[in-house]
PDB file of C-alpha atoms in Angstrom:
ATOM      1  CA  MET A1310      41.088  72.271  85.169  1.00 57.00           C
ATOM      2  CA  SER A1311      42.784  75.565  84.785  1.00 63.00           C
ATOM      3  CA  ASP A1312      44.447  76.963  81.660  1.00 72.00           C
ATOM      4  CA  VAL A1313      47.526  77.931  83.542  1.00 70.00           C
ATOM      5  CA  PRO A1314      50.581  76.029  82.145  1.00 71.00           C
ATOM      6  CA  GLU A1315      52.675  74.039  84.616  1.00 77.00           C
ATOM      7  CA  ALA A1316      55.981  75.662  85.651  1.00 75.00           C
ATOM      8  CA  LYS A1317      59.023  73.688  84.567  1.00 76.00           C
ATOM      9  CA  PRO A1318      61.731  73.196  87.153  1.00 74.00           C
ATOM     10  CA  PRO A1319      64.907  75.192  86.301  1.00 70.00           C
ATOM     11  CA  VAL A1320      67.743  73.250  84.518  1.00 66.00           C
ATOM     12  CA  VAL A1321      70.546  72.752  87.011  1.00 64.00           C
ATOM     13  CA  THR A1322      73.878  71.553  85.781  1.00 64.00           C
ATOM     14  CA  PRO A1323      75.238  68.696  87.907  1.00 64.00           C
ATOM     15  CA  VAL A1324      78.138  69.603  90.230  1.00 65.00           C
ATOM     16  CA  ARG A1325      80.773  67.012  90.711  1.00 70.00           C
ATOM     17  CA  VAL A1326      80.975  65.917  94.336  1.00 80.00           C
ATOM     18  CA  VAL A1327      84.123  63.945  94.164  1.00 82.00           C
ATOM     19  CA  THR A1328      86.937  65.879  92.614  1.00 84.00           C
ATOM     20  CA  PRO A1329      90.725  65.322  92.634  1.00 89.00           C
ATOM     21  CA  LEU A1330      91.122  68.189  95.076  1.00 90.00           C
ATOM     22  CA  ARG A1331      88.660  66.697  97.446  1.00 91.00           C
ATOM     23  CA  VAL A1332      90.431  63.312  97.292  1.00 93.00           C
ATOM     24  CA  VAL A1333      93.688  65.050  98.249  1.00 94.00           C
ATOM     25  CA  ILE A1334      91.797  66.702 101.195  1.00 94.00           C
ATOM     26  CA  ALA A1335      90.546  63.357 102.315  1.00 94.00           C
ATOM     27  CA  LEU A1336      93.927  61.748 102.122  1.00 95.00           C
ATOM     28  CA  CYS A1337      95.317  64.685 104.273  1.00 95.00           C
ATOM     29  CA  LEU A1338      92.790  63.995 106.905  1.00 95.00           C
ATOM     30  CA  ILE A1339      92.876  60.245 106.854  1.00 96.00           C
ATOM     31  CA  ALA A1340      96.699  59.777 106.845  1.00 94.00           C
ATOM     32  CA  PRO A1341      97.191  60.587 110.621  1.00 94.00           C
ATOM     33  CA  PHE A1342      94.452  58.070 111.582  1.00 93.00           C
ATOM     34  CA  VAL A1343      95.949  55.324 109.580  1.00 93.00           C
ATOM     35  CA  ALA A1344      99.409  56.111 110.864  1.00 91.00           C
ATOM     36  CA  MET A1345      98.328  55.914 114.496  1.00 91.00           C
ATOM     37  CA  LEU A1346      95.988  52.993 114.287  1.00 93.00           C
ATOM     38  CA  TRP A1347      98.715  50.840 112.727  1.00 91.00           C
ATOM     39  CA  VAL A1348     100.389  50.319 115.943  1.00 88.00           C
ATOM     40  CA  GLY A1349     102.530  47.316 114.905  1.00 88.00           C
ATOM     41  CA  SER A1350     104.551  49.812 112.637  1.00 86.00           C
ATOM     42  CA  TYR A1351     105.877  51.820 115.544  1.00 85.00           C
ATOM     43  CA  ALA A1352     105.624  49.605 118.635  1.00 85.00           C
ATOM     44  CA  LYS A1353     109.333  49.358 119.152  1.00 88.00           C
ATOM     45  CA  VAL A1354     112.148  51.061 121.059  1.00 88.00           C
ATOM     46  CA  ASP A1355     114.783  51.430 118.485  1.00 89.00           C
ATOM     47  CA  PRO A1356     115.748  53.775 116.824  1.00 92.00           C
ATOM     48  CA  THR A1357     116.022  56.202 119.700  1.00 86.00           C
ATOM     49  CA  PHE A1358     116.173  59.987 119.096  1.00 88.00           C
ATOM     50  CA  ILE A1359     118.084  61.971 121.768  1.00 91.00           C
ATOM     51  CA  GLY A1360     117.389  59.120 124.171  1.00 92.00           C
ATOM     52  CA  ILE A1361     113.662  58.974 123.479  1.00 90.00           C
ATOM     53  CA  PRO A1362     112.288  55.588 122.265  1.00 92.00           C
ATOM     54  CA  PHE A1363     110.839  55.365 118.815  1.00 90.00           C
ATOM     55  CA  PHE A1364     107.365  54.661 120.161  1.00 92.00           C
ATOM     56  CA  TYR A1365     107.171  58.113 121.777  1.00 91.00           C
ATOM     57  CA  TRP A1366     108.915  60.362 119.256  1.00 91.00           C
ATOM     58  CA  TYR A1367     107.102  58.823 116.285  1.00 92.00           C
ATOM     59  CA  GLN A1368     103.765  59.834 117.877  1.00 92.00           C
ATOM     60  CA  MET A1369     104.986  63.279 118.745  1.00 93.00           C
ATOM     61  CA  LEU A1370     106.140  63.707 115.195  1.00 93.00           C
ATOM     62  CA  TRP A1371     102.582  62.744 114.001  1.00 94.00           C
ATOM     63  CA  VAL A1372     101.216  65.524 116.164  1.00 95.00           C
ATOM     64  CA  LEU A1373     103.226  68.102 114.086  1.00 96.00           C
ATOM     65  CA  LEU A1374     102.503  66.216 110.814  1.00 96.00           C
ATOM     66  CA  SER A1375      98.685  66.148 111.659  1.00 96.00           C
ATOM     67  CA  THR A1376      98.666  69.881 112.270  1.00 97.00           C
ATOM     68  CA  ALA A1377     100.362  70.609 108.918  1.00 97.00           C
ATOM     69  CA  LEU A1378      98.055  68.174 107.073  1.00 96.00           C
ATOM     70  CA  THR A1379      94.897  69.607 108.681  1.00 97.00           C
ATOM     71  CA  VAL A1380      96.008  73.208 107.853  1.00 97.00           C
ATOM     72  CA  THR A1381      96.693  72.143 104.242  1.00 96.00           C
ATOM     73  CA  ALA A1382      93.292  70.350 104.004  1.00 96.00           C
ATOM     74  CA  TYR A1383      91.580  73.476 105.360  1.00 96.00           C
ATOM     75  CA  GLN A1384      93.270  75.741 102.783  1.00 96.00           C
ATOM     76  CA  LEU A1385      92.507  73.413  99.960  1.00 95.00           C
ATOM     77  CA  TRP A1386      88.867  73.193 101.148  1.00 93.00           C
ATOM     78  CA  GLN A1387      88.681  77.040 101.063  1.00 94.00           C
ATOM     79  CA  ARG A1388      90.099  77.113  97.598  1.00 93.00           C
ATOM     80  CA  ASP A1389      87.506  74.552  96.506  1.00 89.00           C
ATOM     81  CA  GLN A1390      84.597  76.472  97.948  1.00 89.00           C
ATOM     82  CA  ARG A1391      85.676  79.733  96.288  1.00 89.00           C
ATOM     83  CA  ALA A1392      86.059  77.900  92.950  1.00 86.00           C
ATOM     84  CA  ARG A1393      82.569  76.515  93.420  1.00 83.00           C
ATOM     85  CA  ALA A1394      81.100  79.894  94.338  1.00 84.00           C
ATOM     86  CA  THR A1395      82.575  81.448  91.252  1.00 85.00           C
ATOM     87  CA  THR A1396      81.244  78.789  89.016  1.00 78.00           C
ATOM     88  CA  LYS A1397      77.579  79.154  90.544  1.00 70.00           C
ATOM     89  CA  GLY A1398      77.754  82.880  89.905  1.00 63.00           C
ATOM     90  CA  GLY A1399      79.224  84.056  93.110  1.00 53.00           C
ATOM     91  CA  THR A1400      75.969  83.747  95.141  1.00 53.00           C
ATOM     92  CA  ASP A1401      77.390  81.247  97.602  1.00 49.00           C
ATOM     93  CA  ALA A1402      80.309  82.097  99.761  1.00 49.00           C
TER      94      ALA A1402
END
């Protein structure tokens, strides 16, 4: 009806959602859950560590490991977001 040409949508390059870095992040976050949900692997008394049964010190060890893995995942996520922002032209932070 009108002589105004239709506007074409801008060409957007596809961004990969699953990258090797994001797989490493996911593994860092999933590992503590798998370790704690697999109770049969640590439901025993021996070996003891300074008199503490394996069942307890194994879980406490995973508290420290989970913290380290979460911090690692967070730092990797920040690196991934910075890399994506620079490839998009620096508009997203």
